[in-house]
Coordinates of C-alpha atoms in Angstrom, one line a residue:
Chain A
M22 CA 80.9 147.9 64.0
E23 CA 77.7 146.3 65.3
Q24 CA 77.6 144.1 68.4
R25 CA 76.1 141.2 66.5
E26 CA 74.3 138.5 68.4
F27 CA 75.6 139.5 71.8
S28 CA 73.2 141.1 74.2
E29 CA 74.3 143.9 76.6
D30 CA 74.2 141.3 79.4
H31 CA 76.6 139.1 77.5
L32 CA 79.0 141.9 76.9
D33 CA 78.8 143.1 80.5
I34 CA 79.7 139.6 81.8
L35 CA 82.5 139.3 79.2
R36 CA 83.9 142.7 80.2
E37 CA 83.7 141.8 83.9
L38 CA 85.5 138.5 83.3
M39 CA 88.1 140.2 81.2
N40 CA 88.7 142.7 84.0
I41 CA 89.4 139.8 86.4
A42 CA 91.6 138.1 83.9
M43 CA 93.6 141.3 83.2
G44 CA 94.1 141.8 87.0
N45 CA 95.3 138.3 87.2
A46 CA 97.8 138.8 84.3
T47 CA 99.1 142.0 85.9
A48 CA 99.8 140.2 89.2
S49 CA 101.4 137.3 87.4
I50 CA 103.7 139.5 85.4
A51 CA 104.7 141.5 88.6
D52 CA 105.4 138.2 90.3
L53 CA 107.2 136.3 87.5
L54 CA 109.0 139.1 85.6
Q55 CA 109.3 141.7 88.4
A56 CA 107.7 144.2 86.2
F57 CA 104.9 146.4 87.7
G58 CA 102.4 147.8 85.4
K59 CA 98.8 148.3 84.6
M60 CA 96.3 147.0 82.1
H61 CA 93.6 149.2 80.7
I62 CA 89.9 148.2 80.7
P63 CA 89.5 146.0 77.6
K64 CA 87.4 147.1 74.7
I65 CA 85.2 144.3 73.4
L66 CA 83.8 144.5 69.8
I67 CA 82.2 142.0 67.4
S68 CA 83.3 142.7 63.9
D69 CA 84.0 141.3 60.5
M70 CA 87.4 141.1 58.9
E71 CA 87.3 144.5 57.4
G72 CA 86.3 145.9 60.7
L73 CA 89.2 144.2 62.3
H74 CA 91.6 145.6 59.8
E75 CA 90.2 149.1 60.4
Y76 CA 90.4 148.6 64.1
I77 CA 94.1 147.4 64.0
R78 CA 95.0 150.3 61.8
S79 CA 93.5 152.8 64.3
A80 CA 95.0 151.0 67.3
I81 CA 98.6 150.4 66.0
P82 CA 100.8 153.1 64.6
D83 CA 102.0 152.4 61.1
N84 CA 105.3 154.2 61.4
Q85 CA 107.2 151.6 63.4
R86 CA 108.0 147.9 63.5
H87 CA 106.2 145.6 65.8
Y88 CA 106.9 142.2 67.2
V89 CA 103.6 140.3 66.6
T90 CA 103.2 137.1 68.5
K91 CA 100.3 134.8 67.6
Q92 CA 99.3 132.0 69.8
L93 CA 96.3 129.7 69.0
F94 CA 94.3 128.2 71.7
G95 CA 91.7 125.4 71.2
G96 CA 88.8 123.8 73.0
F97 CA 85.1 124.5 73.3
F98 CA 86.1 128.1 73.1
S99 CA 89.0 128.5 70.7
G100 CA 90.7 131.4 69.0
E101 CA 93.9 133.3 68.6
F102 CA 95.8 135.4 71.1
L103 CA 97.6 138.3 69.4
F104 CA 100.2 140.3 71.3
V105 CA 101.7 143.3 69.6
I106 CA 104.7 145.2 71.0
S107 CA 106.7 147.9 69.4
E108 CA 110.4 147.1 68.5
E109 CA 111.5 149.7 71.1
S110 CA 109.3 148.2 73.9
A111 CA 110.5 144.7 72.9
L112 CA 114.1 145.8 73.2
N113 CA 113.4 147.3 76.7
L114 CA 111.7 144.0 77.6
G115 CA 114.7 142.0 76.4
H116 CA 117.0 144.3 78.4
H117 CA 114.9 143.9 81.5
L118 CA 114.5 140.1 81.4
Y119 CA 118.1 139.3 80.3
D120 CA 119.8 142.0 82.2
V121 CA 122.2 142.8 79.4
T122 CA 122.8 146.2 77.7
Q123 CA 122.4 144.8 74.2
P124 CA 120.0 141.8 74.2
S125 CA 120.4 139.7 71.0
D126 CA 117.6 139.2 68.6
G127 CA 117.0 135.8 70.1
D128 CA 116.9 137.3 73.6
I129 CA 114.3 139.8 72.4
L130 CA 112.2 137.1 70.7
D131 CA 112.4 134.9 73.7
A132 CA 111.4 137.7 76.0
V133 CA 108.4 138.5 73.8
V134 CA 107.4 134.9 73.7
E135 CA 107.8 134.7 77.5
L136 CA 105.6 137.7 78.1
T137 CA 103.0 136.4 75.6
N138 CA 103.1 133.0 77.4
I139 CA 102.3 134.7 80.7
L140 CA 99.6 137.0 79.2
S141 CA 97.8 134.3 77.3
A142 CA 98.1 131.7 80.1
T143 CA 96.7 134.1 82.7
I144 CA 94.1 135.9 80.6
I145 CA 92.7 133.0 78.6
S146 CA 93.1 130.4 81.4
R147 CA 91.3 132.8 83.9
L148 CA 88.6 133.6 81.4
T149 CA 88.0 130.0 80.6
E150 CA 88.2 128.9 84.2
E151 CA 85.5 131.5 85.0
L152 CA 83.5 130.0 82.2
N153 CA 84.0 126.4 83.4
T154 CA 85.8 125.2 80.3
K155 CA 89.4 124.3 79.4
V156 CA 91.7 125.2 76.6
Q157 CA 94.9 123.9 75.1
F158 CA 97.6 126.3 74.1
F159 CA 99.6 125.9 70.9
V160 CA 103.2 127.0 70.2
P161 CA 103.3 130.8 69.7
S162 CA 105.1 132.3 66.7
T163 CA 106.6 135.7 66.5
D164 CA 107.3 137.9 63.5
L165 CA 108.7 141.4 63.2
I166 CA 106.3 143.3 61.1
A167 CA 106.8 146.8 59.6
G168 CA 103.7 149.0 59.9
N169 CA 100.4 147.8 61.1
D170 CA 99.4 145.2 58.5
L171 CA 99.3 142.5 61.2
I172 CA 96.9 140.1 59.6
S173 CA 98.2 138.1 56.7
P174 CA 96.0 137.5 53.6
E175 CA 95.6 133.8 54.4
D176 CA 94.4 134.7 57.9
L177 CA 91.9 137.0 56.3
L178 CA 90.2 134.0 54.7
N179 CA 90.0 132.2 58.1
Y180 CA 87.9 134.8 59.8
H181 CA 84.3 135.9 59.2
S182 CA 82.8 137.2 62.4
I183 CA 85.4 138.1 65.0
I184 CA 85.3 139.0 68.6
I185 CA 88.0 141.6 69.3
I186 CA 89.1 142.0 72.8
N187 CA 91.7 144.7 73.0
T188 CA 93.6 146.2 75.8
R189 CA 96.8 148.2 76.4
M190 CA 99.5 147.1 78.8
E191 CA 101.9 149.6 80.3
F192 CA 105.0 149.1 82.4
Q193 CA 106.0 152.7 82.7
N194 CA 109.2 152.1 84.7
H195 CA 110.5 149.9 82.0
N196 CA 108.9 151.8 79.1
I197 CA 107.2 148.7 77.8
N198 CA 103.8 149.0 76.1
G199 CA 101.8 146.4 74.3
Q200 CA 98.4 145.7 72.8
I201 CA 96.5 142.5 73.2
F202 CA 93.9 141.2 70.7
I203 CA 91.9 138.0 71.3
L204 CA 90.3 136.9 68.1
T205 CA 87.8 134.2 67.7
K206 CA 85.5 133.4 64.8
D207 CA 82.0 132.5 63.8
E208 CA 81.0 129.4 65.7
M209 CA 83.1 130.4 68.7
I210 CA 80.8 133.4 69.1
D211 CA 78.0 130.8 69.8
S212 CA 80.3 128.8 72.1
L213 CA 81.2 131.9 74.1
K214 CA 77.5 133.0 74.2
A215 CA 76.6 129.5 75.5
L216 CA 79.3 129.7 78.2
I217 CA 78.3 133.2 79.2
D218 CA 74.6 132.0 79.4
R219 CA 75.7 129.2 81.7
K220 CA 77.6 131.7 83.8
L221 CA 74.6 134.0 84.0
E222 CA 72.4 131.1 85.1
E223 CA 75.0 130.3 87.8
L224 CA 75.0 133.9 89.0
Y225 CA 71.3 134.3 89.1
A226 CA 70.4 130.8 90.2
Chain B
M20 CA 91.4 107.7 88.0
V21 CA 93.4 105.0 86.2
T22 CA 97.1 104.8 87.1
I23 CA 99.3 103.9 84.3
P24 CA 101.7 101.2 85.6
Y25 CA 104.6 101.8 83.2
P26 CA 104.7 105.5 82.3
N27 CA 108.4 105.2 81.2
I28 CA 107.3 102.8 78.4
L29 CA 104.9 105.4 77.2
L30 CA 107.5 108.2 77.3
D31 CA 110.1 106.0 75.6
A32 CA 107.6 105.2 72.8
L33 CA 107.1 108.9 72.0
E34 CA 108.8 110.3 68.8
I35 CA 109.8 113.4 70.7
G36 CA 112.4 114.1 73.4
V37 CA 111.1 114.2 76.9
M38 CA 113.0 115.0 80.1
I39 CA 111.8 115.6 83.6
V40 CA 113.7 118.1 85.6
D41 CA 113.3 120.0 88.9
E42 CA 113.8 123.7 89.6
N43 CA 117.5 123.0 90.2
F44 CA 117.9 121.3 86.8
D45 CA 118.4 117.8 88.3
V46 CA 117.4 115.3 85.7
R47 CA 114.7 112.9 86.8
Y48 CA 113.9 111.2 83.5
W49 CA 115.5 111.1 80.1
N50 CA 113.5 109.2 77.4
Q51 CA 114.7 106.9 74.7
W52 CA 114.4 109.5 71.9
L53 CA 116.9 111.7 73.8
E54 CA 119.2 108.8 74.4
I55 CA 119.3 108.0 70.7
N56 CA 119.6 111.6 69.5
T57 CA 122.0 113.0 72.1
T58 CA 124.0 109.8 72.6
I59 CA 123.7 110.5 76.4
A60 CA 122.4 107.3 78.1
A61 CA 119.6 107.7 80.5
S62 CA 121.7 105.9 83.1
D63 CA 124.4 108.5 82.8
I64 CA 122.3 111.6 83.2
I65 CA 119.4 110.7 85.5
G66 CA 120.1 111.9 89.0
K67 CA 122.7 114.3 87.7
N68 CA 122.5 118.0 86.9
L69 CA 121.8 119.1 83.4
R70 CA 124.4 121.9 83.7
S71 CA 127.2 119.2 83.6
F72 CA 126.0 118.0 80.2
Y73 CA 124.7 121.3 78.7
P74 CA 126.6 124.2 80.2
Q75 CA 125.6 126.5 77.2
I76 CA 121.9 126.7 78.2
D77 CA 121.0 130.1 79.7
Y78 CA 119.9 128.7 83.1
H79 CA 118.7 132.1 84.2
V80 CA 116.0 132.0 81.5
F81 CA 115.4 128.3 81.9
A82 CA 114.8 128.8 85.6
R83 CA 112.3 131.7 84.9
K84 CA 110.4 129.6 82.4
I85 CA 110.2 126.6 84.9
R86 CA 109.0 129.0 87.6
T87 CA 106.3 130.5 85.2
T88 CA 105.2 127.0 84.2
L89 CA 104.9 125.9 87.8
R90 CA 103.3 129.1 89.0
L91 CA 100.7 129.4 86.2
N92 CA 100.3 125.6 86.0
S93 CA 100.3 126.1 82.2
P94 CA 102.9 125.3 79.5
T95 CA 105.5 127.8 78.4
F96 CA 107.5 127.8 75.2
Y97 CA 110.9 128.6 73.9
D98 CA 110.9 130.7 70.8
A99 CA 111.3 128.3 67.8
S100 CA 113.3 130.6 65.6
L101 CA 116.5 129.6 63.8
Q102 CA 118.7 130.5 66.7
N103 CA 118.6 127.6 69.0
R104 CA 117.7 128.7 72.5
F105 CA 117.9 125.4 74.3
I106 CA 120.2 122.4 73.6
E107 CA 121.9 121.5 70.4
I108 CA 121.0 118.1 68.9
P109 CA 122.7 117.0 65.7
R110 CA 120.5 115.7 62.9
T111 CA 120.8 112.0 62.5
K112 CA 118.2 111.6 59.7
I113 CA 119.7 111.0 56.3
T114 CA 118.7 114.0 54.3
T115 CA 119.9 116.3 51.6
S116 CA 119.4 119.2 53.9
L117 CA 122.2 121.5 55.0
L118 CA 120.8 121.9 58.4
R119 CA 123.3 120.1 60.7
N120 CA 121.5 120.6 64.0
M121 CA 117.8 119.9 64.6
Q122 CA 115.4 122.8 64.7
L123 CA 113.7 122.4 68.0
Q124 CA 110.4 123.4 69.5
V125 CA 110.6 123.2 73.2
T126 CA 107.6 123.2 75.5
I127 CA 107.9 123.2 79.3
S128 CA 104.8 121.7 81.0
P129 CA 104.0 121.3 84.6
Y130 CA 104.6 117.7 85.7
V131 CA 104.3 117.4 89.5
P132 CA 104.0 121.1 90.6
E133 CA 104.1 120.3 94.3
E134 CA 107.5 118.7 93.8
S135 CA 108.6 121.5 91.4
L136 CA 108.9 119.1 88.6
V137 CA 108.4 120.0 85.0
M138 CA 108.4 118.0 81.8
V139 CA 110.5 119.4 78.9
S140 CA 109.2 118.2 75.5
I141 CA 111.5 118.6 72.6
Y142 CA 110.0 118.4 69.1
D143 CA 112.2 118.1 66.0
I144 CA 110.6 120.6 63.6
S145 CA 113.5 120.7 61.1
D146 CA 111.4 119.4 58.2
L147 CA 108.6 121.9 59.0
H148 CA 111.2 124.6 59.4
E149 CA 112.8 123.9 56.1
L150 CA 109.4 123.7 54.4
K151 CA 108.7 127.1 55.9
L152 CA 112.0 128.5 54.6
T153 CA 111.2 127.1 51.2
Q154 CA 107.8 128.5 51.3
Q155 CA 109.2 131.9 52.4
S156 CA 111.7 131.8 49.5
Q157 CA 108.8 130.9 47.1
M158 CA 106.6 133.6 48.5
H159 CA 109.5 136.0 48.1
K160 CA 109.8 134.9 44.4
I161 CA 106.1 135.2 44.0
A162 CA 106.2 138.7 45.5
E163 CA 109.0 139.7 43.1
L164 CA 107.0 138.3 40.1
N165 CA 103.9 140.1 41.3
A166 CA 105.8 143.3 41.6
E167 CA 107.2 142.8 38.1
L168 CA 103.6 142.0 36.9
H169 CA 102.3 145.1 38.6
R170 CA 105.0 147.2 37.0
D171 CA 104.1 145.8 33.6
K172 CA 100.5 146.3 34.2
M173 CA 101.2 150.0 35.2
I174 CA 103.2 150.4 31.9
I175 CA 100.3 148.9 29.9
D176 CA 97.7 150.9 31.8
A177 CA 99.6 154.1 31.2
N178 CA 100.6 153.6 27.6
L179 CA 98.3 151.2 25.8
L180 CA 94.7 151.9 24.7
I181 CA 92.9 148.7 25.8
A182 CA 89.2 148.1 26.4
K183 CA 87.8 144.9 27.8
I184 CA 84.3 144.3 26.3
D185 CA 81.5 141.7 26.8
T186 CA 79.7 139.8 24.1
E187 CA 77.4 142.7 23.6
C188 CA 80.3 145.0 22.8
R189 CA 79.7 146.7 26.1
I190 CA 82.8 148.1 27.8
L191 CA 83.7 146.4 31.0
E192 CA 87.1 147.9 31.8
V193 CA 89.5 150.4 30.1
T194 CA 93.1 151.4 30.7
R195 CA 94.1 154.8 32.0
A196 CA 95.7 155.6 28.6
F197 CA 92.4 154.8 26.9
V198 CA 90.5 157.2 29.2
E199 CA 93.1 159.9 28.8
F200 CA 93.3 159.5 25.0
F201 CA 89.6 159.7 24.4
G202 CA 89.1 162.4 27.0
Y203 CA 86.0 160.9 28.5
P204 CA 85.7 160.2 32.3
E205 CA 86.0 156.5 33.0
A206 CA 82.4 156.4 34.4
D207 CA 81.1 157.7 31.0
V208 CA 82.9 154.9 29.2
V209 CA 82.4 151.8 31.3
G210 CA 79.0 150.2 30.8
H211 CA 78.5 151.8 27.4
R212 CA 78.7 150.1 24.0
L213 CA 82.0 150.5 22.1
G214 CA 80.2 152.1 19.2
F215 CA 78.6 154.8 21.4
V216 CA 82.0 155.8 22.7
F217 CA 83.4 155.8 19.2
G218 CA 80.6 158.1 17.9
E219 CA 79.0 155.3 15.9
E220 CA 76.0 157.4 15.0
E221 CA 78.0 160.3 13.6
L222 CA 80.8 158.4 11.9
D223 CA 80.9 155.5 9.5
F224 CA 82.5 153.4 12.3
D225 CA 81.1 150.0 11.7
P226 CA 81.5 147.6 14.6
V227 CA 79.8 144.9 12.5
H228 CA 83.2 143.2 11.9
I229 CA 83.9 143.3 15.6
R230 CA 80.4 142.0 16.4
E231 CA 80.8 139.2 13.8
A232 CA 84.2 138.2 15.2
I233 CA 82.6 138.1 18.7
K234 CA 79.8 136.0 17.4
R235 CA 82.3 133.5 16.0
R236 CA 84.5 133.9 19.1
Q237 CA 87.4 134.7 16.7
R238 CA 90.2 137.2 16.7
W239 CA 89.7 140.2 14.4
S240 CA 91.9 143.1 13.4
G241 CA 91.2 146.1 11.2
E242 CA 90.9 149.8 11.0
V243 CA 88.3 151.8 12.8
K244 CA 87.5 155.5 13.0
A245 CA 86.5 157.3 16.3
I246 CA 85.7 160.8 17.6
L247 CA 87.5 162.0 20.7
S248 CA 85.7 164.0 23.4
G249 CA 87.2 167.2 21.9
G250 CA 85.7 166.3 18.5
E251 CA 88.9 165.3 16.8
R252 CA 88.6 162.4 14.4
V253 CA 91.2 159.6 14.7
W254 CA 92.0 156.4 13.1
F255 CA 92.9 153.2 14.9
D256 CA 94.2 149.8 14.1
A257 CA 92.1 147.6 16.4
V258 CA 92.8 144.0 17.4
V259 CA 89.9 142.1 19.1
T260 CA 90.9 139.0 21.0
P261 CA 88.7 136.6 23.0
L262 CA 89.8 136.6 26.6
S263 CA 89.9 132.8 26.7
E264 CA 90.5 130.7 23.7
E265 CA 89.0 127.6 25.2
G266 CA 85.6 127.0 26.7
E267 CA 83.6 129.8 28.2
C268 CA 84.7 133.3 26.9
P269 CA 83.5 136.0 29.3
G270 CA 84.7 138.8 27.1
Y271 CA 87.2 140.3 24.7
T272 CA 90.1 142.6 24.8
V273 CA 90.3 145.3 22.1
I274 CA 93.7 146.9 21.7
F275 CA 93.8 150.2 19.8
H276 CA 96.7 151.7 18.1
D277 CA 96.5 155.3 16.9
I278 CA 97.2 155.3 13.1
S279 CA 96.0 158.8 12.4
D280 CA 99.4 159.9 11.2
K281 CA 99.7 156.9 8.9
K282 CA 96.2 157.7 7.7
R283 CA 97.1 161.3 7.1
I284 CA 100.2 160.3 5.0
E285 CA 98.0 157.7 3.1
L286 CA 95.4 160.4 2.5
L287 CA 98.1 162.8 1.2
S288 CA 99.2 160.2 -1.4
I289 CA 95.7 159.9 -2.8
T290 CA 94.5 163.4 -2.5
D291 CA 94.9 166.5 -4.6
P292 CA 96.4 169.0 -2.2
L293 CA 94.5 172.0 -3.6
T294 CA 90.9 170.7 -3.9
K295 CA 91.2 167.9 -1.3
L296 CA 89.5 165.6 -3.9
F297 CA 91.0 162.3 -5.0
N298 CA 94.0 162.7 -7.3
R299 CA 94.2 161.1 -10.7
H300 CA 96.2 158.1 -9.4
K301 CA 93.5 157.2 -6.8
F302 CA 90.8 157.8 -9.4
N303 CA 92.4 155.4 -11.8
E304 CA 92.6 152.8 -9.1
V305 CA 88.9 153.1 -8.2
F306 CA 88.0 153.3 -11.9
E307 CA 89.8 150.1 -12.7
K308 CA 88.1 148.3 -9.8
M309 CA 84.7 149.5 -11.0
I310 CA 85.4 148.3 -14.5
L311 CA 86.4 144.9 -13.1
R312 CA 83.2 144.4 -11.2
R313 CA 81.3 141.6 -13.0
H314 CA 77.8 142.8 -12.5
W315 CA 77.7 145.5 -15.2
D316 CA 75.7 144.8 -18.4
N317 CA 73.5 146.7 -20.8
A318 CA 70.8 147.1 -18.2
R319 CA 73.0 147.9 -15.3
T320 CA 75.7 150.4 -15.9
F321 CA 77.7 153.3 -14.6
G322 CA 78.4 156.8 -15.9
L323 CA 81.5 158.9 -16.4
I324 CA 81.5 162.7 -16.5
I325 CA 84.5 164.8 -17.5
A326 CA 84.2 168.5 -16.6
D327 CA 86.5 171.3 -17.8
I328 CA 86.3 174.9 -16.6
D329 CA 85.8 177.2 -19.6
H330 CA 88.5 179.7 -20.4
F331 CA 90.4 178.9 -17.2
K332 CA 93.7 180.1 -18.8
R333 CA 92.0 183.5 -19.1
V334 CA 91.1 183.5 -15.4
N335 CA 94.7 182.7 -14.4
D336 CA 96.1 185.3 -16.8
T337 CA 93.6 188.1 -15.8
Y338 CA 93.2 187.6 -12.1
G339 CA 96.4 185.7 -11.2
H340 CA 97.1 182.1 -10.2
Q341 CA 95.8 182.5 -6.6
S342 CA 92.4 183.6 -7.9
G343 CA 92.5 180.7 -10.3
D344 CA 93.2 178.3 -7.4
R345 CA 90.2 179.7 -5.5
V346 CA 88.0 179.1 -8.6
L347 CA 89.2 175.5 -8.8
M348 CA 88.4 175.0 -5.1
S349 CA 84.9 176.5 -5.4
V350 CA 84.1 174.4 -8.5
A351 CA 85.4 171.3 -6.7
Q352 CA 83.3 172.0 -3.7
T353 CA 80.2 172.7 -5.8
I354 CA 80.6 169.5 -7.7
S355 CA 81.1 167.5 -4.6
E356 CA 78.0 169.0 -3.0
T357 CA 75.9 168.2 -6.1
I358 CA 76.8 164.5 -6.5
R359 CA 75.7 161.6 -4.3
T360 CA 77.7 160.1 -1.4
G361 CA 78.7 157.0 -3.3
D362 CA 79.9 158.8 -6.4
V363 CA 83.6 159.1 -7.0
L364 CA 85.0 162.6 -7.8
A365 CA 88.6 163.5 -8.6
R366 CA 90.7 166.2 -10.0
W367 CA 91.9 164.8 -13.3
G368 CA 94.5 167.5 -13.9
G369 CA 94.7 171.3 -14.5
E370 CA 91.1 172.5 -14.6
E371 CA 89.6 169.1 -15.4
F372 CA 87.5 167.0 -13.0
V373 CA 86.2 163.5 -13.4
C374 CA 83.2 161.8 -11.8
L375 CA 82.1 158.2 -11.7
L376 CA 78.5 157.5 -11.0
P377 CA 77.7 153.9 -10.1
D378 CA 74.3 152.3 -11.1
V379 CA 73.1 155.1 -13.4
D380 CA 72.1 155.1 -17.1
L381 CA 73.0 157.7 -19.7
A382 CA 69.9 159.9 -19.0
K383 CA 70.7 160.0 -15.3
T384 CA 74.3 160.8 -16.0
Q385 CA 73.3 163.6 -18.3
Y386 CA 70.9 164.9 -15.7
V387 CA 73.6 164.9 -13.0
A388 CA 76.1 166.7 -15.4
E389 CA 73.4 169.3 -16.2
K390 CA 72.8 169.8 -12.5
I391 CA 76.5 170.4 -11.9
R392 CA 76.7 172.7 -14.9
K393 CA 73.9 174.9 -13.5
A394 CA 75.4 174.9 -10.0
V395 CA 78.8 176.0 -11.5
E396 CA 77.1 178.7 -13.6
E397 CA 75.5 180.1 -10.4
L398 CA 78.8 180.2 -8.5
H399 CA 79.9 183.8 -9.4
P400 CA 83.2 183.8 -7.6
E401 CA 84.0 187.1 -6.0
E402 CA 87.0 188.3 -8.1
V403 CA 86.2 186.5 -11.3
G404 CA 82.5 187.3 -11.5
S405 CA 81.3 184.3 -13.5
V406 CA 82.6 180.8 -14.3
T407 CA 81.2 178.1 -16.4
A408 CA 82.3 174.6 -17.3
S409 CA 81.7 172.1 -20.2
F410 CA 80.9 168.5 -19.7
G411 CA 81.5 165.3 -21.6
V412 CA 79.3 162.3 -20.6
S413 CA 79.4 158.6 -21.4
V414 CA 78.2 155.4 -19.8
Y415 CA 79.8 151.9 -19.6
V416 CA 78.9 149.4 -22.2
P417 CA 80.0 145.7 -22.0
G418 CA 83.5 145.3 -23.3
D419 CA 84.5 148.8 -22.4
T420 CA 88.0 149.5 -21.0
Q421 CA 89.0 152.5 -18.9
E422 CA 90.6 154.0 -22.0
S423 CA 87.6 153.5 -24.3
L424 CA 85.1 155.0 -21.8
V425 CA 87.4 158.0 -21.1
S426 CA 87.9 158.4 -24.8
R427 CA 84.2 158.7 -25.5
A428 CA 83.6 161.1 -22.6
D429 CA 86.6 163.1 -23.8
S430 CA 85.3 163.4 -27.3
A431 CA 81.8 164.5 -25.9
L432 CA 83.7 167.2 -23.9
Y433 CA 85.4 168.3 -27.1
R434 CA 82.0 168.6 -28.7
A435 CA 80.7 170.6 -25.8
K436 CA 83.6 173.0 -26.2
T437 CA 83.3 173.3 -29.9
N438 CA 79.5 173.8 -29.6
G439 CA 79.9 176.9 -27.5
R440 CA 81.0 175.7 -24.0
N441 CA 78.9 175.8 -20.8
R442 CA 77.0 172.7 -22.0
V443 CA 76.7 169.0 -21.6
E444 CA 77.3 166.6 -24.5
S445 CA 77.3 162.8 -24.5
H446 CA 78.8 160.1 -26.6
Q447 CA 77.7 156.5 -26.8
P448 CA 78.9 153.8 -29.3

């Protein structure tokens, strides 16, 4: 997968901003959900749809079911926030948040949505705040998907060039692990580049 | 910043439910949509606690969501799945739907964070939800149909010999069964012309009919012969169909059905089992068709030769029937190697052979008969030593019937026999 159109400087800034955003997310989760964990340094790639498929296949095991929450965000910089959590992790999350031995399907779904809310709000908001822009969040939707075929055929048609920002989230005490993908397409790559250029100017002014 | 003087009018005008609550769930605002759809008047609920009206809400979760909203200063959402996670609101809209309660989408947004106030927006997404359910059910049906289609395609692929060809008779696609039957790798078939795969140059396979049907964009069916990769020759019933009957036709499908067994049975019914030549029945059929052709006259005619092996009874009596059969086979092969491709040779019965020679005159027929006579004379079969044959020759004259022509050739043969055998005689009216 080639790093199209983005210079090393752009990628460095984006990595740095993502690190800040991830730190922010970890702190928020600890504060709001009383779950203490860590986020891995995000990987940032620019790919096409086939590359994304390949990437997801290598990142997500295909032998279990996953709750996949998709949340769109819009603005000058828009895209899709994808949170993938295994069924087992989601059950542990439901158990932790609802404090019951057997959380219902609704409890689990709500817990996944809640965690996604916090992750997307902190990560994307922090990222866009750093880039001096604002985004609007749309209602997330969650599906339980068998295997790792996370992107539907109709979504395949929507994306051409994609920025993949992927990180792993671990809450070892609660046995909760998840993967985050931030996907944006085509023209958003230019928007993000413009925002990063502005940030670079600010930093070196 | 512009201050809106009557925000309550704005909130009441919205086609969604809006309530403003604090961290303790005390209701600060209840808009008109909620009044109408919950039948709880704003005056009854504002200033009171939501718990008294909706004890079934999980307030532990609600409190956490309010806290997240206020802390992150960003909206949070309830899961919008079928199970209602917030309040229940009956559907008042007249509809054929079976959904009794509204399907809700609930968003909690920060209102006045410093006063710990949030705004809960409630959207009725029942129509959307039902549309999604219908779509899911249709997608399920489509998936089932696709699976069925796939199964059928697999059955076709594994069992039917089908090739997709372009307007130049070039193969675009073939089924697995086609590849397996012909024994060529798919890469050697796709991209080549149909005739090439069928051994066009070696066989008399004539894709002219297929080409003509393609030119006329018409359906065609007929019999074709082909050679498999192992060299075996097979017969097919082929049906050529344009891929699209209207407008542009990007290609054709050709469905092949192996009819080699049928052809073998057919061949048995017209062939003499010993010599493999046509039998008398088939010869009569061809003879009759030749007589009926209208273009024969005095200048353009065809010849008939009747050959009879001399003293064949003696061969059978002296060397046995098996030796006699071997002599018959050798003579049949010799005659068939001596005549032209278009001539028709048959075993007439016993030790007699007949041969029709189209487009020849008497002299040419005599010449051919003489050539055969010499070839038979030179045979010298191993056990028998020598063999000869006598020949009666005649050519068609206008007005001839099958019987009259055979009768003349027969009397010429009789003369050849009486004149000492191993000779050619002719008889013309």
